[in-house]
């Protein structure tokens, strides 16, 4: 009986280590990427709103030529802005159009993030279940849930 | 010789260096190697970026303005133009920037490129070391798997002064025995002729060594006299073919005791004479060889004394003196050596390390002899075996 148990326990552990944990890591990595994208777009939106607020028509910036070597650049007309819409395309927008697009984009990203969050939560739940199963097999007493005072 | 006894042990190589462990070690070295390879690739990328940037910086001042798309964050562009095309803001590190012209920027970038290249070179050297390690482990693993056997023979002389040397002798004789196991059969014919000549010289050597031992505690003058007498023997022997080999080789074998780092050089020295003995029995190559060795003798003496921190009284130091004092330093140094280096077998692995550790004349010698020894190194660990300090034991092996 013990050997059977040991086998089962080992199988469970292997399952957790080989499938569930890497899946979890993978999902977290993907979600982080989308977080980054979201941040980029929200920064862009804030910048455009700033430009609009201050009615900035021309701009001077420092452009990175590579290896942190910068050169001055001038933007004579800030009315036209080209935004990356994915698949390597950049669309010419006015400020207001750009802002609309960015808000749409941000919504889409939020939905993606939610999906990934759900996936991550389910994987974590599965891991916990398997651990519980192992605990039962080993007949280790259950951990007591911390009970706060209920008023 | 009548007064020495021979004891022996036979140990399977796989017991000393278990196949699994060597394979694991080989894997670890391979992992390190791949890490270094990744670093190398990264550095090469940096260098490529640097050169392309240099080109760009050189081209930009050609125009007053350049029309470009100016990035605005990571997801948007503005159409615009580059202005002040000769002014570059360069990051020096630690949030320090400097405004430079195109020429000055190019100079900065070139200096960066040089430092990158030196890093790449250093990394290449490290990778070569690792590769040598890996090949060493691979060969060890395959040999252990084949079930090679290491035969050790111990010689005990009646004189007590040689007692400390027996430790080192043990270290050296096994590799010789192993080498003989592999090489002896084919070379017996060649040796036969030389053996007779060398036997006579062996006796002379023993007598000379015994004399040196007895006089070890006396004044330096006495030692100098002995060394002179040794030199006389050497010079006398210089006229004969085998004589030279006989005397210079033992001199080298003794030199090997002087420091384990020199064992490698000693190995090579002893290897090539043996090889040459086998291959050419002419006078000229042997004479050249011995001349080379003599020269190397001196340099070894000079260099080794620095290593072993022993008082160098005069240019020519008595061989016996060096042996006795150095073998004592040898044994502890060998005991302290890293396990994988297998000092007991004095493998080709240590050759690579030591050649990197020391500079100057020693490196030259190793490079000279490297070509001859490389072939032997690849054959097997044991075949790179060193010669014993005493010519007696080696010739005894060969006779068998």
Short mmCIF file of C-alpha atoms in Angstrom, two decimals, chain A residues 6 12 14 25 31 51-52 55 66 72 86 97 101 107 113 115 119 123 128 135-136 143:
data_model
loop_
_atom_site.label_atom_id
_atom_site.label_comp_id
_atom_site.label_asym_id
_atom_site.label_seq_id
_atom_site.Cartn_x
_atom_site.Cartn_y
_atom_site.Cartn_z
CA UNK A 6 4.48 6.78 -2.83
CA UNK A 12 1.25 14.23 -8.42
CA UNK A 14 5.79 15.46 -11.05
CA UNK A 25 5.22 30.98 -15.22
CA UNK A 31 0.43 38.98 -18.70
CA UNK A 51 0.34 68.68 -25.75
CA UNK A 52 -3.26 69.58 -26.27
CA UNK A 55 -1.22 73.94 -27.27
CA UNK A 66 21.84 53.95 -30.59
CA UNK A 72 18.60 67.09 -31.34
CA UNK A 86 -0.18 46.70 -34.88
CA UNK A 97 -8.42 60.77 -33.36
CA UNK A 101 -7.83 55.18 -30.81
CA UNK A 107 -9.89 48.64 -23.44
CA UNK A 113 -5.22 41.14 -19.02
CA UNK A 115 -8.24 36.70 -19.42
CA UNK A 119 -5.95 31.65 -16.44
CA UNK A 123 -3.60 27.22 -12.66
CA UNK A 128 -3.39 23.81 -4.71
CA UNK A 135 -1.48 15.89 1.79
CA UNK A 136 -4.38 13.50 2.04
CA UNK A 143 -3.68 23.41 7.80
#
